[in-house]
Amino acid sequence: MTMYWRAISEDQPGPKWAGLFAEYWPDYQRWWLKEGDAARASYMESRRMLTRHMPELVPLYDQLCELAGGGDQAARFLSMYCPPPYLSGCSQALWPGKAPVLVRNYDYNPAAFDSLILRTAWQGRTVLGTSDGLWGLVDGMNDAGLAISLTFGGRRVVGQGFGVPLILRYVLQTCTTAEEAGKALARVPTHMSYNVTVVDRDRKYLTAMMAPDRATLITHAAVATNHQENVEWISHARFTATVERERYLLQRMTLHRDTEEKFISAFLKPPLYSTAFKHGFGTLYTAIYRPRKKQMEIRWPGTSWPLSLDNFEEGARKVYVPGAD
Protein backbone atom coordinates (compact mmCIF):
# COMPACT_ATOMS: atom_id res chain seq x y z
CA MET A 1 0.00 0.00 0.00
CA THR A 2 1.24 3.48 -0.85
CA MET A 3 0.54 6.09 1.81
CA TYR A 4 0.55 9.82 1.10
CA TRP A 5 2.06 11.76 4.01
CA ARG A 6 2.07 15.52 4.46
CA ALA A 7 3.98 17.84 6.77
CA ILE A 8 2.19 21.13 7.38
CA SER A 9 3.07 24.18 9.47
CA GLU A 10 0.70 26.89 10.67
CA ASP A 11 1.67 28.98 13.68
CA GLN A 12 -1.88 29.95 14.63
CA PRO A 13 -5.18 28.21 13.82
CA GLY A 14 -6.19 29.48 10.40
CA PRO A 15 -7.00 28.55 6.81
CA LYS A 16 -4.63 25.58 6.61
CA TRP A 17 -6.17 23.93 9.65
CA ALA A 18 -9.69 24.78 8.45
CA GLY A 19 -8.91 23.17 5.11
CA LEU A 20 -7.61 20.03 6.79
CA PHE A 21 -10.73 19.81 8.92
CA ALA A 22 -13.00 20.14 5.88
CA GLU A 23 -11.03 17.38 4.17
CA TYR A 24 -10.96 14.90 7.06
CA TRP A 25 -14.29 15.62 8.76
CA PRO A 26 -16.57 13.40 6.61
CA ASP A 27 -14.55 10.29 7.53
CA TYR A 28 -14.18 11.33 11.16
CA GLN A 29 -17.88 12.09 11.39
CA ARG A 30 -18.77 8.60 10.16
CA TRP A 31 -16.43 7.07 12.73
CA TRP A 32 -17.68 9.32 15.53
CA LEU A 33 -21.34 8.42 14.74
CA LYS A 34 -20.83 4.68 14.32
CA GLU A 35 -22.64 4.01 17.62
CA GLY A 36 -25.19 6.77 17.03
CA ASP A 37 -25.30 10.44 18.01
CA ALA A 38 -26.85 9.69 21.40
CA ALA A 39 -23.87 7.52 22.37
CA ARG A 40 -21.60 10.57 22.39
CA ALA A 41 -21.46 13.26 25.07
CA SER A 42 -23.35 16.50 24.56
CA TYR A 43 -21.58 19.74 23.68
CA MET A 44 -22.27 21.22 27.10
CA GLU A 45 -20.90 18.20 28.93
CA SER A 46 -17.86 17.98 26.64
CA ARG A 47 -16.95 21.63 27.08
CA ARG A 48 -17.59 21.45 30.83
CA MET A 49 -15.21 18.48 31.18
CA LEU A 50 -12.57 20.18 29.03
CA THR A 51 -12.85 23.28 31.21
CA ARG A 52 -12.55 21.21 34.37
CA HIS A 53 -9.58 19.06 33.37
CA MET A 54 -7.65 21.00 30.68
CA PRO A 55 -8.74 24.64 31.07
CA GLU A 56 -5.66 25.99 29.30
CA LEU A 57 -6.91 24.43 26.06
CA VAL A 58 -10.40 25.95 26.13
CA PRO A 59 -9.57 29.19 24.21
CA LEU A 60 -7.79 27.09 21.57
CA TYR A 61 -10.70 24.65 21.45
CA ASP A 62 -13.14 27.51 20.88
CA GLN A 63 -10.98 28.84 18.03
CA LEU A 64 -10.86 25.44 16.36
CA CYS A 65 -14.61 24.92 16.73
CA GLU A 66 -15.21 28.23 14.98
CA LEU A 67 -12.81 27.31 12.17
CA ALA A 68 -14.59 23.95 11.86
CA GLY A 69 -17.84 25.76 11.13
CA GLY A 70 -19.35 25.95 14.60
CA GLY A 71 -21.47 22.80 14.21
CA ASP A 72 -22.61 20.79 17.21
CA GLN A 73 -21.18 17.43 16.14
CA ALA A 74 -17.88 18.92 15.04
CA ALA A 75 -17.47 20.67 18.40
CA ARG A 76 -18.29 17.50 20.33
CA PHE A 77 -15.82 15.53 18.21
CA LEU A 78 -13.07 18.11 18.75
CA SER A 79 -13.49 17.92 22.52
CA MET A 80 -12.38 14.28 22.26
CA TYR A 81 -14.46 13.59 25.36
CA CYS A 82 -15.78 10.01 25.50
CA PRO A 83 -15.06 9.16 21.84
CA PRO A 84 -15.76 5.72 20.34
CA PRO A 85 -13.29 3.06 21.50
CA TYR A 86 -10.32 2.29 19.27
CA LEU A 87 -7.39 -0.13 19.43
CA SER A 88 -3.79 0.03 18.23
CA GLY A 89 -0.56 -1.86 18.65
CA CYS A 90 2.71 0.10 19.12
CA SER A 91 6.08 -0.23 20.83
CA GLN A 92 8.13 2.58 22.34
CA ALA A 93 11.44 2.79 24.18
CA LEU A 94 14.22 5.13 25.19
CA TRP A 95 17.63 4.53 23.71
CA PRO A 96 19.85 3.62 26.70
CA GLY A 97 22.64 5.99 25.59
CA LYS A 98 23.45 9.36 27.14
CA ALA A 99 21.31 11.49 24.83
CA PRO A 100 17.51 11.57 25.18
CA VAL A 101 16.18 9.64 22.18
CA LEU A 102 12.62 8.28 22.13
CA VAL A 103 11.83 5.68 19.45
CA ARG A 104 8.38 4.30 18.67
CA ASN A 105 6.49 2.16 16.17
CA TYR A 106 2.88 3.11 15.52
CA ASP A 107 0.77 0.09 14.59
CA TYR A 108 -2.72 0.94 13.38
CA ASN A 109 -5.23 0.61 10.56
CA PRO A 110 -3.93 2.70 7.61
CA ALA A 111 -7.50 3.55 6.52
CA ALA A 112 -8.11 5.31 9.85
CA PHE A 113 -4.90 7.32 10.05
CA ASP A 114 -4.29 11.02 9.27
CA SER A 115 -0.83 10.51 7.65
CA LEU A 116 -0.15 14.05 8.76
CA ILE A 117 2.71 15.76 10.58
CA LEU A 118 1.73 19.08 12.14
CA ARG A 119 3.94 21.89 13.37
CA THR A 120 2.06 24.54 15.32
CA ALA A 121 2.88 27.49 17.56
CA TRP A 122 -0.50 27.65 19.24
CA GLN A 123 -0.68 29.68 22.45
CA GLY A 124 3.02 30.56 22.18
CA ARG A 125 4.25 26.94 22.40
CA THR A 126 5.81 25.34 19.33
CA VAL A 127 4.81 21.68 18.94
CA LEU A 128 5.70 19.14 16.26
CA GLY A 129 4.14 15.70 16.02
CA THR A 130 2.01 13.07 14.30
CA SER A 131 -1.61 14.17 14.07
CA ASP A 132 -4.69 12.32 15.25
CA GLY A 133 -8.10 13.96 15.28
CA LEU A 134 -6.54 17.07 13.68
CA TRP A 135 -5.35 18.59 16.94
CA GLY A 136 -4.53 15.55 19.01
CA LEU A 137 -1.20 13.75 18.65
CA VAL A 138 -0.06 10.14 18.92
CA ASP A 139 3.52 11.30 19.44
CA GLY A 140 5.25 14.66 19.46
CA MET A 141 7.73 17.13 20.90
CA ASN A 142 7.70 20.76 22.02
CA ASP A 143 10.17 23.65 22.00
CA ALA A 144 11.04 23.07 25.67
CA GLY A 145 12.61 19.75 24.67
CA LEU A 146 9.84 17.46 25.91
CA ALA A 147 8.94 14.39 23.79
CA ILE A 148 5.95 12.09 24.26
CA SER A 149 4.48 8.92 22.76
CA LEU A 150 1.59 6.52 23.45
CA THR A 151 0.80 2.84 23.22
CA PHE A 152 -2.53 1.09 23.82
CA GLY A 153 -2.61 -0.43 27.31
CA GLY A 154 -4.23 -3.74 26.39
CA ARG A 155 -7.44 -3.52 28.44
CA ARG A 156 -11.10 -3.71 27.32
CA VAL A 157 -12.45 -1.19 29.85
CA VAL A 158 -14.02 1.97 28.40
CA GLY A 159 -14.94 4.80 30.75
CA GLN A 160 -15.54 8.53 31.15
CA GLY A 161 -12.57 10.50 29.91
CA PHE A 162 -10.73 11.97 26.95
CA GLY A 163 -9.22 10.38 23.89
CA VAL A 164 -5.52 10.12 24.72
CA PRO A 165 -4.30 12.06 21.63
CA LEU A 166 -5.79 15.23 23.13
CA ILE A 167 -4.07 14.48 26.45
CA LEU A 168 -0.74 14.30 24.60
CA ARG A 169 -1.50 17.66 22.99
CA TYR A 170 -2.31 19.08 26.43
CA VAL A 171 0.99 17.86 27.90
CA LEU A 172 3.02 19.38 25.07
CA GLN A 173 1.12 22.69 25.23
CA THR A 174 1.49 23.11 28.99
CA CYS A 175 4.52 21.14 30.26
CA THR A 176 8.27 21.62 29.93
CA THR A 177 9.69 18.68 31.94
CA ALA A 178 8.95 15.01 32.49
CA GLU A 179 8.00 15.79 36.08
CA GLU A 180 5.37 18.32 35.00
CA ALA A 181 4.10 15.89 32.38
CA GLY A 182 3.73 13.14 34.97
CA LYS A 183 1.56 15.37 37.14
CA ALA A 184 -0.70 16.23 34.20
CA LEU A 185 -0.99 12.61 33.08
CA ALA A 186 -1.88 11.54 36.63
CA ARG A 187 -4.69 14.10 36.76
CA VAL A 188 -6.49 14.07 33.38
CA PRO A 189 -9.01 11.21 32.86
CA THR A 190 -8.68 8.93 29.82
CA HIS A 191 -11.51 6.92 28.24
CA MET A 192 -9.34 3.82 27.66
CA SER A 193 -6.06 2.37 28.94
CA TYR A 194 -2.81 3.73 27.52
CA ASN A 195 0.88 3.80 28.30
CA VAL A 196 2.37 7.25 27.77
CA THR A 197 6.15 7.67 27.79
CA VAL A 198 7.74 11.10 28.14
CA VAL A 199 11.37 12.25 28.13
CA ASP A 200 12.79 15.74 28.50
CA ARG A 201 15.98 17.38 27.28
CA ASP A 202 17.79 16.37 30.51
CA ARG A 203 16.82 12.71 29.84
CA LYS A 204 14.48 12.61 32.82
CA TYR A 205 11.73 10.20 31.81
CA LEU A 206 8.67 8.27 32.97
CA THR A 207 5.90 6.08 31.65
CA ALA A 208 2.34 6.73 32.84
CA MET A 209 0.04 3.71 32.81
CA MET A 210 -3.34 5.38 32.38
CA ALA A 211 -6.77 3.78 32.74
CA PRO A 212 -10.39 4.94 33.06
CA ASP A 213 -11.19 2.75 36.08
CA ARG A 214 -8.14 3.14 38.31
CA ALA A 215 -5.53 5.72 39.25
CA THR A 216 -2.72 6.41 36.80
CA LEU A 217 0.47 4.61 37.75
CA ILE A 218 3.62 6.68 37.18
CA THR A 219 6.60 4.38 36.54
CA HIS A 220 10.26 4.69 35.60
CA ALA A 221 9.81 2.23 32.75
CA ALA A 222 11.85 3.00 29.64
CA VAL A 223 9.87 0.51 27.51
CA ALA A 224 6.14 0.23 26.79
CA THR A 225 4.20 -2.13 24.54
CA ASN A 226 0.52 -3.17 24.79
CA HIS A 227 -0.04 -4.22 28.37
CA GLN A 228 0.41 -2.57 31.73
CA GLU A 229 1.67 -4.28 34.89
CA ASN A 230 0.06 -7.56 33.93
CA VAL A 231 -1.54 -8.96 30.78
CA GLU A 232 -5.31 -8.64 31.20
CA TRP A 233 -6.58 -9.20 27.65
CA ILE A 234 -5.06 -12.54 26.71
CA SER A 235 -6.20 -12.80 23.08
CA HIS A 236 -5.07 -9.24 22.29
CA ALA A 237 -1.72 -9.91 23.94
CA ARG A 238 -1.20 -13.03 21.85
CA PHE A 239 -2.22 -11.34 18.63
CA THR A 240 0.02 -8.31 19.17
CA ALA A 241 2.90 -10.25 20.80
CA THR A 242 3.09 -7.52 23.42
CA VAL A 243 5.03 -9.60 25.96
CA GLU A 244 7.50 -10.81 23.35
CA ARG A 245 8.10 -7.27 22.08
CA GLU A 246 8.61 -5.94 25.59
CA ARG A 247 11.04 -8.75 26.39
CA TYR A 248 12.94 -8.14 23.17
CA LEU A 249 13.34 -4.43 23.91
CA LEU A 250 14.38 -5.01 27.51
CA GLN A 251 16.99 -7.51 26.37
CA ARG A 252 18.38 -5.06 23.82
CA MET A 253 18.62 -2.39 26.49
CA THR A 254 20.27 -4.57 29.14
CA LEU A 255 22.31 -7.13 27.23
CA HIS A 256 23.48 -5.04 24.26
CA ARG A 257 25.21 -1.71 23.97
CA ASP A 258 23.53 -0.64 20.78
CA THR A 259 24.55 2.52 19.03
CA GLU A 260 21.67 4.91 18.46
CA GLU A 261 21.42 3.83 14.83
CA LYS A 262 21.43 0.11 15.63
CA PHE A 263 18.76 0.61 18.30
CA ILE A 264 16.54 2.53 15.88
CA SER A 265 17.07 -0.05 13.12
CA ALA A 266 15.70 -2.80 15.36
CA PHE A 267 12.29 -1.10 15.19
CA LEU A 268 12.12 -1.71 11.44
CA LYS A 269 12.49 -5.48 11.82
CA PRO A 270 10.45 -8.24 13.49
CA PRO A 271 9.39 -8.71 16.22
CA LEU A 272 8.86 -4.94 16.61
CA TYR A 273 7.88 -4.28 12.99
CA SER A 274 4.51 -5.78 12.04
CA THR A 275 2.86 -6.38 8.67
CA ALA A 276 -0.35 -7.89 10.12
CA PHE A 277 -2.65 -5.44 8.34
CA LYS A 278 -5.00 -8.19 7.15
CA HIS A 279 -5.76 -8.89 10.80
CA GLY A 280 -6.45 -5.27 11.71
CA PHE A 281 -3.26 -3.22 11.92
CA GLY A 282 0.47 -3.19 11.28
CA THR A 283 3.37 -0.77 11.58
CA LEU A 284 2.61 2.48 9.76
CA TYR A 285 5.85 4.25 10.69
CA THR A 286 8.76 4.47 13.10
CA ALA A 287 9.26 7.85 14.79
CA ILE A 288 12.45 9.06 16.44
CA TYR A 289 12.47 12.09 18.72
CA ARG A 290 15.69 13.81 19.79
CA PRO A 291 14.30 16.51 22.09
CA ARG A 292 17.66 18.04 23.01
CA LYS A 293 18.29 18.69 19.31
CA LYS A 294 14.61 19.48 18.64
CA GLN A 295 14.61 16.91 15.85
CA MET A 296 11.96 14.45 14.72
CA GLU A 297 12.48 11.71 12.15
CA ILE A 298 9.98 9.39 10.52
CA ARG A 299 11.27 6.12 9.05
CA TRP A 300 9.90 3.40 6.85
CA PRO A 301 11.80 0.44 5.39
CA GLY A 302 14.26 1.95 2.96
CA THR A 303 13.48 5.64 3.51
CA SER A 304 13.34 8.35 6.15
CA TRP A 305 12.04 11.91 6.60
CA PRO A 306 14.05 14.15 8.95
CA LEU A 307 12.22 17.15 10.40
CA SER A 308 13.33 20.04 12.57
CA LEU A 309 11.23 21.97 15.05
CA ASP A 310 13.17 25.20 14.47
CA ASN A 311 13.83 24.82 10.73
CA PHE A 312 10.68 23.03 9.66
CA GLU A 313 10.00 22.58 5.97
CA GLU A 314 6.56 21.66 4.69
CA GLY A 315 6.39 18.81 2.24
CA ALA A 316 4.80 15.56 1.16
CA ARG A 317 5.96 11.98 0.69
CA LYS A 318 4.53 8.90 -0.98
CA VAL A 319 5.63 5.88 1.04
CA TYR A 320 5.17 2.19 0.37
CA VAL A 321 4.13 0.29 3.49
CA PRO A 322 4.90 -3.45 3.25
CA GLY A 323 1.98 -5.75 3.95
CA ALA A 324 -0.68 -3.05 3.78
CA ASP A 325 -1.95 -3.97 0.31
PDB file of C-alpha atoms in Angstrom, residues 7-14 16-17 20 57 60 64 116-131 134-137 140-144 168-170 172-173 296 308-310 312 314:
ATOM      1  CA  ALA A   7       3.982  17.840   6.767  1.00  0.00           C
ATOM      2  CA  ILE A   8       2.189  21.130   7.384  1.00  0.00           C
ATOM      3  CA  SER A   9       3.068  24.178   9.466  1.00  0.00           C
ATOM      4  CA  GLU A  10       0.704  26.890  10.669  1.00  0.00           C
ATOM      5  CA  ASP A  11       1.665  28.981  13.680  1.00  0.00           C
ATOM      6  CA  GLN A  12      -1.880  29.952  14.632  1.00  0.00           C
ATOM      7  CA  PRO A  13      -5.180  28.214  13.816  1.00  0.00           C
ATOM      8  CA  GLY A  14      -6.187  29.482  10.397  1.00  0.00           C
ATOM      9  CA  LYS A  16      -4.628  25.584   6.610  1.00  0.00           C
ATOM     10  CA  TRP A  17      -6.171  23.934   9.654  1.00  0.00           C
ATOM     11  CA  LEU A  20      -7.609  20.032   6.788  1.00  0.00           C
ATOM     12  CA  LEU A  57      -6.908  24.429  26.055  1.00  0.00           C
ATOM     13  CA  LEU A  60      -7.792  27.095  21.573  1.00  0.00           C
ATOM     14  CA  LEU A  64     -10.862  25.442  16.356  1.00  0.00           C
ATOM     15  CA  LEU A 116      -0.154  14.051   8.759  1.00  0.00           C
ATOM     16  CA  ILE A 117       2.706  15.762  10.585  1.00  0.00           C
ATOM     17  CA  LEU A 118       1.726  19.081  12.142  1.00  0.00           C
ATOM     18  CA  ARG A 119       3.943  21.891  13.372  1.00  0.00           C
ATOM     19  CA  THR A 120       2.056  24.536  15.322  1.00  0.00           C
ATOM     20  CA  ALA A 121       2.876  27.487  17.563  1.00  0.00           C
ATOM     21  CA  TRP A 122      -0.503  27.646  19.238  1.00  0.00           C
ATOM     22  CA  GLN A 123      -0.680  29.685  22.453  1.00  0.00           C
ATOM     23  CA  GLY A 124       3.017  30.555  22.178  1.00  0.00           C
ATOM     24  CA  ARG A 125       4.246  26.944  22.402  1.00  0.00           C
ATOM     25  CA  THR A 126       5.813  25.336  19.329  1.00  0.00           C
ATOM     26  CA  VAL A 127       4.813  21.683  18.936  1.00  0.00           C
ATOM     27  CA  LEU A 128       5.704  19.139  16.264  1.00  0.00           C
ATOM     28  CA  GLY A 129       4.144  15.699  16.022  1.00  0.00           C
ATOM     29  CA  THR A 130       2.009  13.071  14.300  1.00  0.00           C
ATOM     30  CA  SER A 131      -1.612  14.166  14.073  1.00  0.00           C
ATOM     31  CA  LEU A 134      -6.541  17.071  13.680  1.00  0.00           C
ATOM     32  CA  TRP A 135      -5.348  18.591  16.940  1.00  0.00           C
ATOM     33  CA  GLY A 136      -4.531  15.547  19.009  1.00  0.00           C
ATOM     34  CA  LEU A 137      -1.203  13.754  18.653  1.00  0.00           C
ATOM     35  CA  GLY A 140       5.247  14.660  19.462  1.00  0.00           C
ATOM     36  CA  MET A 141       7.728  17.127  20.899  1.00  0.00           C
ATOM     37  CA  ASN A 142       7.701  20.761  22.024  1.00  0.00           C
ATOM     38  CA  ASP A 143      10.167  23.646  22.002  1.00  0.00           C
ATOM     39  CA  ALA A 144      11.042  23.073  25.668  1.00  0.00           C
ATOM     40  CA  LEU A 168      -0.739  14.299  24.605  1.00  0.00           C
ATOM     41  CA  ARG A 169      -1.495  17.665  22.991  1.00  0.00           C
ATOM     42  CA  TYR A 170      -2.308  19.080  26.427  1.00  0.00           C
ATOM     43  CA  LEU A 172       3.018  19.379  25.067  1.00  0.00           C
ATOM     44  CA  GLN A 173       1.116  22.687  25.229  1.00  0.00           C
ATOM     45  CA  MET A 296      11.957  14.450  14.718  1.00  0.00           C
ATOM     46  CA  SER A 308      13.331  20.039  12.573  1.00  0.00           C
ATOM     47  CA  LEU A 309      11.228  21.973  15.050  1.00  0.00           C
ATOM     48  CA  ASP A 310      13.173  25.198  14.470  1.00  0.00           C
ATOM     49  CA  PHE A 312      10.679  23.027   9.657  1.00  0.00           C
ATOM     50  CA  GLU A 314       6.565  21.659   4.687  1.00  0.00           C
TER      51      GLU A 314
END
